[in-house]
PDB file of C-alpha atoms in Angstrom:
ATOM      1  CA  UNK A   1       0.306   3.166 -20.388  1.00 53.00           C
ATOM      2  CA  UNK A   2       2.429   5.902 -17.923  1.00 77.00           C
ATOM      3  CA  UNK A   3       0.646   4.355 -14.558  1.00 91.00           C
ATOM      4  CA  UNK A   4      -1.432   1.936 -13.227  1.00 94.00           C
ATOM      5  CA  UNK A   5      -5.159   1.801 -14.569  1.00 95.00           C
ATOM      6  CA  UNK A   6      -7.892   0.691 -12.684  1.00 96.00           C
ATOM      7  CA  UNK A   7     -11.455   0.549 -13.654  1.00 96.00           C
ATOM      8  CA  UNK A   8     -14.148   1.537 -12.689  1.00 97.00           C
ATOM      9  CA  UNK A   9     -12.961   4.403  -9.881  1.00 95.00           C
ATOM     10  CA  UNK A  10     -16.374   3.914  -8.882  1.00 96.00           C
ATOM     11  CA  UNK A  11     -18.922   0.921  -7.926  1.00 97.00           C
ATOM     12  CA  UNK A  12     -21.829   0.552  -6.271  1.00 97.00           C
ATOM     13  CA  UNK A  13     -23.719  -2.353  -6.168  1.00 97.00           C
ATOM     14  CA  UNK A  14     -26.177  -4.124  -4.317  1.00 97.00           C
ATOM     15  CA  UNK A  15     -25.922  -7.148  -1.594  1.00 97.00           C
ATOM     16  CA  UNK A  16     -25.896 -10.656  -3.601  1.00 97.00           C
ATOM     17  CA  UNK A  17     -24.719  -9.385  -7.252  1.00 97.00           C
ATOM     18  CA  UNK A  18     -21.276  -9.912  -8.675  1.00 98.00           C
ATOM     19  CA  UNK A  19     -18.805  -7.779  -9.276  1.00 98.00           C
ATOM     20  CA  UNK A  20     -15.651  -7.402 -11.469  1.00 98.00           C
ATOM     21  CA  UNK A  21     -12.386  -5.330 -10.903  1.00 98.00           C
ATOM     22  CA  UNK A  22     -10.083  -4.434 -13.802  1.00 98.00           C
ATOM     23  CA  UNK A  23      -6.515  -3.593 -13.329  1.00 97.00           C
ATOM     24  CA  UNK A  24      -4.194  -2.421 -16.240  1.00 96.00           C
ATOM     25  CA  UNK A  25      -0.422  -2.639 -14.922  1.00 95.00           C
ATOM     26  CA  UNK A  26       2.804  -0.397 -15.891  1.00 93.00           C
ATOM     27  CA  UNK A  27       4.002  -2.360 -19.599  1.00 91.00           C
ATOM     28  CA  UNK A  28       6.498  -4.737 -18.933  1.00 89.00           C
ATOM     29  CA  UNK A  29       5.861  -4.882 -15.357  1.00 91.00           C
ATOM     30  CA  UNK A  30       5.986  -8.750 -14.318  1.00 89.00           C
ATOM     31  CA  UNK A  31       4.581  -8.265 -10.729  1.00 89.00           C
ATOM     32  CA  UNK A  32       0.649  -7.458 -10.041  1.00 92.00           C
ATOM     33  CA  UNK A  33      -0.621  -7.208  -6.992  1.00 93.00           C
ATOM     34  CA  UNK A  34      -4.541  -6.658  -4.979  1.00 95.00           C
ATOM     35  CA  UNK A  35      -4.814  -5.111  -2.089  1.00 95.00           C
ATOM     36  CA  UNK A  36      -7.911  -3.896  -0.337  1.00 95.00           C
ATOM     37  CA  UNK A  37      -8.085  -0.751   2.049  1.00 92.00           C
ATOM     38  CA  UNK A  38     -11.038   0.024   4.768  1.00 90.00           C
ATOM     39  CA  UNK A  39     -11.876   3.443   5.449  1.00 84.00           C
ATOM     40  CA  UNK A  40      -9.119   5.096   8.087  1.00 78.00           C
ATOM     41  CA  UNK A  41      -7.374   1.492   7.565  1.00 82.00           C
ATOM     42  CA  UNK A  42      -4.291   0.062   6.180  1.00 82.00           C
ATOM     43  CA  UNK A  43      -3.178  -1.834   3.082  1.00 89.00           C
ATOM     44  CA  UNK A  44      -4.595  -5.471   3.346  1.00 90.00           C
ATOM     45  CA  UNK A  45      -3.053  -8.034   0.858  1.00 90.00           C
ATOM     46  CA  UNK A  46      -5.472 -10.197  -1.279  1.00 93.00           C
ATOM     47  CA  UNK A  47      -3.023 -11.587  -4.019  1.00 92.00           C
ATOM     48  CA  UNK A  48      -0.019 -11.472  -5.834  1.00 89.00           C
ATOM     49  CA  UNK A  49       0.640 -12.605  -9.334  1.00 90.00           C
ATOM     50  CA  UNK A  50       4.010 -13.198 -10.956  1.00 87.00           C
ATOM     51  CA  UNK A  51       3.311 -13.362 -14.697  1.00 88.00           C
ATOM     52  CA  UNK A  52      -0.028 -15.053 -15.191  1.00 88.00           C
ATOM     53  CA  UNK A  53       0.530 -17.464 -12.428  1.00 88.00           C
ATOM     54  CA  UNK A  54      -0.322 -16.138  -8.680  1.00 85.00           C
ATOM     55  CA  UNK A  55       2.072 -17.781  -5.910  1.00 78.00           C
ATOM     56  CA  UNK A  56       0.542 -16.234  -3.238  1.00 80.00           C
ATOM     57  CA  UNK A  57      -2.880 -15.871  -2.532  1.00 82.00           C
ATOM     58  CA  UNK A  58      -2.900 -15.995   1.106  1.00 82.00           C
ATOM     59  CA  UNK A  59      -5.200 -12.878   1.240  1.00 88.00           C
ATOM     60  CA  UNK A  60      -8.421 -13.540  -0.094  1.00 92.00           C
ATOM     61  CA  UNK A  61     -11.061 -13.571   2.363  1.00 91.00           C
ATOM     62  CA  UNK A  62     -13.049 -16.160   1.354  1.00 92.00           C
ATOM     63  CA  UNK A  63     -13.968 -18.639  -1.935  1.00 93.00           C
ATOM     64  CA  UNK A  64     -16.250 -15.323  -3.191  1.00 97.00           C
ATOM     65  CA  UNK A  65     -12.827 -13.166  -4.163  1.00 97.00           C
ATOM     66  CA  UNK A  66     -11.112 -14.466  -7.248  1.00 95.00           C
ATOM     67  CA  UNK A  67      -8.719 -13.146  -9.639  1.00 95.00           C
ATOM     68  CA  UNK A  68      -6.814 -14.055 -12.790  1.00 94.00           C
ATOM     69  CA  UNK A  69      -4.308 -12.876 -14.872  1.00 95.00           C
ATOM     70  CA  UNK A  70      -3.814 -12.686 -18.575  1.00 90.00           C
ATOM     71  CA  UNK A  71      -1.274 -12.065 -21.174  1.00 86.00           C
ATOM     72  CA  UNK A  72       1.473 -10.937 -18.546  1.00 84.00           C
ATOM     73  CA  UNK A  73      -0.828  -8.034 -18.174  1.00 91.00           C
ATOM     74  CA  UNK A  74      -4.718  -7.350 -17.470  1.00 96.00           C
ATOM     75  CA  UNK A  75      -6.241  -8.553 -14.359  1.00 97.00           C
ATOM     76  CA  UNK A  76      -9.238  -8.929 -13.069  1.00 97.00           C
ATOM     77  CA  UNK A  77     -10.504  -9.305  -9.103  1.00 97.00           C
ATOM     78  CA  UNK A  78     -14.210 -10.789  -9.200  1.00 97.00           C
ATOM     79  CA  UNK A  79     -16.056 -10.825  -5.725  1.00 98.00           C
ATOM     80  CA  UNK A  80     -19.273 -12.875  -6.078  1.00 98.00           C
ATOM     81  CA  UNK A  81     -22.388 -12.282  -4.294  1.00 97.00           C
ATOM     82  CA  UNK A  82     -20.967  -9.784  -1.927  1.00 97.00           C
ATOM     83  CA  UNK A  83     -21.410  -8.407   1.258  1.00 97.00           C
ATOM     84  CA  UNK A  84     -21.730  -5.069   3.017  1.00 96.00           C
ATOM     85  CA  UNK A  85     -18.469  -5.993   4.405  1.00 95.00           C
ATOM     86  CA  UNK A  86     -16.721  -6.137   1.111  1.00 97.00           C
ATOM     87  CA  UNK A  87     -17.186  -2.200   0.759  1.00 97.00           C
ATOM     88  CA  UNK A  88     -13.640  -0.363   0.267  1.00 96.00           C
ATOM     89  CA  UNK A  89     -11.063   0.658  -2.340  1.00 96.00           C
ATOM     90  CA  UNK A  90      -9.436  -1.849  -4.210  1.00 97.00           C
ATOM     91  CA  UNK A  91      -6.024  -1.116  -4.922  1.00 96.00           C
ATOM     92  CA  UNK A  92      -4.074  -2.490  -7.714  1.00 97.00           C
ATOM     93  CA  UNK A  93      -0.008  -1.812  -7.858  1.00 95.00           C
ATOM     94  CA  UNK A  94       2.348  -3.240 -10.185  1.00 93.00           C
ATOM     95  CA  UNK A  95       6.364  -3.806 -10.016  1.00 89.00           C
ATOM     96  CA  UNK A  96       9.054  -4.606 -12.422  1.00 83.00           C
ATOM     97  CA  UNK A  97      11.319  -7.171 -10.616  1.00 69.00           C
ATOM     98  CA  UNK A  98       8.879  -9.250  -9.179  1.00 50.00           C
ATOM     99  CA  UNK A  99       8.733  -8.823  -4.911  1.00 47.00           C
ATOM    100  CA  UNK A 100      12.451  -6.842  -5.386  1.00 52.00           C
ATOM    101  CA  UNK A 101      11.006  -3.273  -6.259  1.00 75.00           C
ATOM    102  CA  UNK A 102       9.051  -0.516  -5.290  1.00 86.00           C
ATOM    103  CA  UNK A 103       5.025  -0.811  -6.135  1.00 91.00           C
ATOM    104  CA  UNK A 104       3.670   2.002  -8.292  1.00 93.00           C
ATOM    105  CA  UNK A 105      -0.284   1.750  -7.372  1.00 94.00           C
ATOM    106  CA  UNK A 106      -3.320   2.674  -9.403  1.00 94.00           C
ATOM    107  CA  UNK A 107      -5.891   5.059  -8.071  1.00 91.00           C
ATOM    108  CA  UNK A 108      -8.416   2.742  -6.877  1.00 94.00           C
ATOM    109  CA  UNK A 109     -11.969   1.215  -6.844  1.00 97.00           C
ATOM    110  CA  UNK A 110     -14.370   2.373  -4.521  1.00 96.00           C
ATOM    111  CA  UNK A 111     -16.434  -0.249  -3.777  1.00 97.00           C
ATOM    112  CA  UNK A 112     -19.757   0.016  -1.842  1.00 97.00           C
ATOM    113  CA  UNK A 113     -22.178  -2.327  -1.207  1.00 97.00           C
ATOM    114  CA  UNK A 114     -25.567  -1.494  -0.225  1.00 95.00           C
TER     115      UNK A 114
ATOM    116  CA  UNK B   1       4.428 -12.394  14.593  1.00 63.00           C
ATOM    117  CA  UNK B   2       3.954  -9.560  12.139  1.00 71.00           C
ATOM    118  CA  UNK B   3       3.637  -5.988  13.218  1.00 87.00           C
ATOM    119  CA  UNK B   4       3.503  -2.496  12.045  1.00 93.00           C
ATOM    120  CA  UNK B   5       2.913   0.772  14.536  1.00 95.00           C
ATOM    121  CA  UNK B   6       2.793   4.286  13.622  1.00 96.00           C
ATOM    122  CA  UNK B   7       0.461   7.000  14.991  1.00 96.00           C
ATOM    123  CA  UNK B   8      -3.095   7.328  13.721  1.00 94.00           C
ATOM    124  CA  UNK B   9      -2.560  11.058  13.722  1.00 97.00           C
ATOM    125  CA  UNK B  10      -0.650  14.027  13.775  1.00 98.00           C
ATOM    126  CA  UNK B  11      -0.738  18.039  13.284  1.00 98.00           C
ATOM    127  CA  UNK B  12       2.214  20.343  12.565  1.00 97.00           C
ATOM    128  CA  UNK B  13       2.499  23.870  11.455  1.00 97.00           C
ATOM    129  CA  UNK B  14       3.390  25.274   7.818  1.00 97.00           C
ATOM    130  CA  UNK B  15       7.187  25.563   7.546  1.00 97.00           C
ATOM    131  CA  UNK B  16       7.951  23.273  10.592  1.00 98.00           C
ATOM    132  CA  UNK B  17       9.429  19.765  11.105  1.00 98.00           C
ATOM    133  CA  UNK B  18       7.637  16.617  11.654  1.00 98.00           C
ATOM    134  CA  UNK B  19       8.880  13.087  12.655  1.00 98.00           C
ATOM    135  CA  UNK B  20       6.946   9.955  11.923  1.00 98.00           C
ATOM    136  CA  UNK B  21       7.892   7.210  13.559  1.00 98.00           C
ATOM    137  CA  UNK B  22       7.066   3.515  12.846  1.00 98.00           C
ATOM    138  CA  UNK B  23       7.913   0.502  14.415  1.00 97.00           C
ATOM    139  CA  UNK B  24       7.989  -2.724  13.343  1.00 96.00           C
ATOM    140  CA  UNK B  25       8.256  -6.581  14.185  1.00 93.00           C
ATOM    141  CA  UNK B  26       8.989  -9.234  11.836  1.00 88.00           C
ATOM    142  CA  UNK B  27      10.440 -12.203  11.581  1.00 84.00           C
ATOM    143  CA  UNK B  28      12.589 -11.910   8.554  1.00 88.00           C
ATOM    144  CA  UNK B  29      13.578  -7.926   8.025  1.00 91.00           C
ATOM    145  CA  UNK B  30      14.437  -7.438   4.237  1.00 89.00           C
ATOM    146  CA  UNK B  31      13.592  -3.348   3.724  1.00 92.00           C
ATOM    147  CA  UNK B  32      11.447  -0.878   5.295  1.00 95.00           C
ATOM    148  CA  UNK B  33       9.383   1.893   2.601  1.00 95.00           C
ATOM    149  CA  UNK B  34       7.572   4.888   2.928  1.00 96.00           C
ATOM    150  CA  UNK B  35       4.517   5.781   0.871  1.00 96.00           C
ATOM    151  CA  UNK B  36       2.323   8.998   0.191  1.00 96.00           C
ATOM    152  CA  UNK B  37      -1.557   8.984   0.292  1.00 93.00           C
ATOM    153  CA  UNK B  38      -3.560  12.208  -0.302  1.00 93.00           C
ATOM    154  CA  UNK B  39      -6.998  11.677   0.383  1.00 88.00           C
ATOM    155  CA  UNK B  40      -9.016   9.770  -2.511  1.00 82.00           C
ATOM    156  CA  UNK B  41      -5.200   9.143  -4.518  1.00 86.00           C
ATOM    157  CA  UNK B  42      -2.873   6.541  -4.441  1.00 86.00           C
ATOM    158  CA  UNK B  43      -0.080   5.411  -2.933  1.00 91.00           C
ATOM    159  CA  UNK B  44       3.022   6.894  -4.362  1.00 93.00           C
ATOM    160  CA  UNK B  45       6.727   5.791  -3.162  1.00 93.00           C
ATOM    161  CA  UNK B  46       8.528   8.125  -0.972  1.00 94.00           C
ATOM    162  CA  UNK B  47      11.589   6.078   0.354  1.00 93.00           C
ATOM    163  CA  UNK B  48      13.592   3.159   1.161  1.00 92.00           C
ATOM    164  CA  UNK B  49      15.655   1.796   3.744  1.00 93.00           C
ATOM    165  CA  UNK B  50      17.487  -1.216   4.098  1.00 92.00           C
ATOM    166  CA  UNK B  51      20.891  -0.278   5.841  1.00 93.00           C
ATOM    167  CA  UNK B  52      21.034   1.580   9.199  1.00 96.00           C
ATOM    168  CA  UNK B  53      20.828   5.357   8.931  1.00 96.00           C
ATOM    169  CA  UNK B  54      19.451   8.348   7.302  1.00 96.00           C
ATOM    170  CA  UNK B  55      18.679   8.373   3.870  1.00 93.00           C
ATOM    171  CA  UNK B  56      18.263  12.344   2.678  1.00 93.00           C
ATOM    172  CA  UNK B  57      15.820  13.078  -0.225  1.00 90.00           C
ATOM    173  CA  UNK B  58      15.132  16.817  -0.437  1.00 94.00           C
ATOM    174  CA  UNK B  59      12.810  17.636   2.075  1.00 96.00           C
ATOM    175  CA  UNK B  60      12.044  14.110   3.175  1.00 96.00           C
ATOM    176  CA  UNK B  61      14.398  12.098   4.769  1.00 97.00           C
ATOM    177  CA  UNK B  62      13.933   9.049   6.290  1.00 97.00           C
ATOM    178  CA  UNK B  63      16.140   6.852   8.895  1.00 98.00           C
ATOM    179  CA  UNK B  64      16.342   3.001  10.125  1.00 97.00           C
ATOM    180  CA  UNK B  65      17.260   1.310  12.623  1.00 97.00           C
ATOM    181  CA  UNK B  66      17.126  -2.243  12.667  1.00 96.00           C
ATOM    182  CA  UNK B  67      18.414  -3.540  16.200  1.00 95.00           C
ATOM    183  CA  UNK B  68      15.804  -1.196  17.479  1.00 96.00           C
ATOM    184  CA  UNK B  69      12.797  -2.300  14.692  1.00 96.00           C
ATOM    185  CA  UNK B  70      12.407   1.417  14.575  1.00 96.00           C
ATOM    186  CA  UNK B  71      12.262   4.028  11.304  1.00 98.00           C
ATOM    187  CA  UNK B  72      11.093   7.208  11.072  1.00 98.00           C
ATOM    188  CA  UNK B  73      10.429   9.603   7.734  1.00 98.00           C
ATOM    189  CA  UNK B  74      11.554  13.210   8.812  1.00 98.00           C
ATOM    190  CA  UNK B  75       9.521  15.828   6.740  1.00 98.00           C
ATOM    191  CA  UNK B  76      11.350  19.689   6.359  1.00 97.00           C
ATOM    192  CA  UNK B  77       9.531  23.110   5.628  1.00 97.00           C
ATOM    193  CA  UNK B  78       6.279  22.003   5.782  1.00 98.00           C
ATOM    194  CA  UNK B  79       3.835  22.564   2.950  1.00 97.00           C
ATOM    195  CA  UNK B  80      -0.039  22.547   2.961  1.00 97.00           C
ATOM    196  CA  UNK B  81       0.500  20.096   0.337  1.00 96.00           C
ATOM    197  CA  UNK B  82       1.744  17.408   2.752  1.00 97.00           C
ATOM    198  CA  UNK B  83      -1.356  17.327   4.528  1.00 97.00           C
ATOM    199  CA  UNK B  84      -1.725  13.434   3.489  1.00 97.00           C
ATOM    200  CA  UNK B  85      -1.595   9.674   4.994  1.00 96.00           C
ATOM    201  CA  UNK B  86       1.925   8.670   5.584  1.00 97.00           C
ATOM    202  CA  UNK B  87       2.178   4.490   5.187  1.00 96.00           C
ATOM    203  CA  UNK B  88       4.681   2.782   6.332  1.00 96.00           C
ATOM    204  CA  UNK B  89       5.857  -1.189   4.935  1.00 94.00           C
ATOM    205  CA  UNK B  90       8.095  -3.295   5.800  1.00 94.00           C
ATOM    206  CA  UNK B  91       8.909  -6.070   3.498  1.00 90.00           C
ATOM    207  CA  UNK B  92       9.336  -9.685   5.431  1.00 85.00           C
ATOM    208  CA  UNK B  93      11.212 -13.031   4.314  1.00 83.00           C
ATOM    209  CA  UNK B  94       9.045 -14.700   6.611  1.00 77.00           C
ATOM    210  CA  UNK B  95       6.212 -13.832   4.291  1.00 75.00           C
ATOM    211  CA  UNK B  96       7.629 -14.538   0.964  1.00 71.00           C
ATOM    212  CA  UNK B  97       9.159 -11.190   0.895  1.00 73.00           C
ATOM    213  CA  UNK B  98       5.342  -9.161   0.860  1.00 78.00           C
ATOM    214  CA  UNK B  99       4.837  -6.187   1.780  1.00 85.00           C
ATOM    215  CA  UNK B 100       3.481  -5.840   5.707  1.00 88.00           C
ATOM    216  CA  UNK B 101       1.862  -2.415   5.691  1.00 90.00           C
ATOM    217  CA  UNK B 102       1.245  -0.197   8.769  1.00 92.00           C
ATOM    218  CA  UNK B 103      -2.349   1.401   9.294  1.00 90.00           C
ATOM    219  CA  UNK B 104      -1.009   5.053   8.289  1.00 93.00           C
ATOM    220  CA  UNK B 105      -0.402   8.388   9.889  1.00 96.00           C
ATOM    221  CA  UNK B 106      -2.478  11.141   9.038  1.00 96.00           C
ATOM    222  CA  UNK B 107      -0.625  14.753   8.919  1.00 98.00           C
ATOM    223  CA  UNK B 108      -2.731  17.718   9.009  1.00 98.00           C
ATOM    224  CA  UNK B 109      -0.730  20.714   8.200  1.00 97.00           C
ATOM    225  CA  UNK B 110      -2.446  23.693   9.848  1.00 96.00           C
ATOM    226  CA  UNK B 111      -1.378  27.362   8.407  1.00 94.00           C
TER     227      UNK B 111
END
């Protein structure tokens, strides 16, 4: 597609269930990365993928986050059992050269967990 | 360690100037960027600095400098339309060249 895709824009679940995050990148983009944002907060790195195969994944906050990567393109961020701490938008940007070039960001999932 | 400062918040008039500053500590400098967030949207690329100086891009321009770990994006006849988060990133060697992002500045443009 033109632009990052990220579904749903919306989610609201309740304490315990799981979760899953989709993320369609720009074609032919080779990085993907997850970041998650707190209200009134800044950009907080979960993981970064490089093809299907994620180098760094420094970020995730605990064994509940995962997230894969398949076909060089669709990925998905799956938080299990979660938390009322997990609530924020989940921010998805892809780039072409890998950690070289500017990020071009989808519009988000709102998470909230109540 | 890592570290990204801007202000939280700022206000400035239709048709004015306003300066954003940002400072920064890393421990491998490789590029500083500016990004655009209205409220709800996402990020979208504004700039990029890697050399000292001003970089000029319409009404945005945006200057480093990297002795001083300082950068600031420089925003011209203000439009009611710029009322957004400004977020500033710095991208680090010392992190396997990520992204370190600063906490944003909001501008609220007042008529």
């Amino acid at each position: 597609g033109a632009g990052v895709s990220q579904s749903p824009s919306n989610k609201v679940t309740e304490k315990g269930k799981d979760v899953e995050l989709r993320c369609d990148p720009i074609s032919g983009h080779t990085a993907l990365y997850w970041y998650r944002q707190r209200l009134g907060q800044g950009l907080e790195f979960l993981i970064y993928f490089q093809g299907n195969s994620a180098p760094d994944k420094s970020g995730l906050p605990s064994d509940r986050f995962s997230a894969e990567r398949t076909g060089e393109s669709v990925s998905t961020l799956t938080i299990q059992r979660t938390q009322q701490e997990d609530s924020a938008v989940y921010l998805c940007a892809s780039s072409g050269l890998g950690t070289q070039e500017k990020l071009f960001f989808g519009s988000g999932t709102q998470l909230s967990v109540l | 360690g890592q570290n990204i400062d801007q202000p939280t918040e700022m206000t400035a008039t239709e048709g004015a100037i306003v300066q954003i500053n940002c400072t920064y500590q890393t421990s491998g400098f490789n590029g500083l960027f500016w990004y655009q967030q209205h409220a709800g949207e996402a990020p979208t690329f504004l700039s990029y600095n890697v050399l000292d100086g001003l970089e000029e891009k319409g009404r945005f321009s945006s200057f480093l400098s990297r002795s001083k770990g300082y950068s600031y994006l420089l925003l011209k006849e203000l439009q009611m339309k710029d009322s957004a988060s400004y977020l500033c990133a710095v991208r680090d060697r010392g992190s396997n060249y990520q992204l370190i992002w600063g906490a944003g500045t909001k501008l609220i443009i007042k008529p």
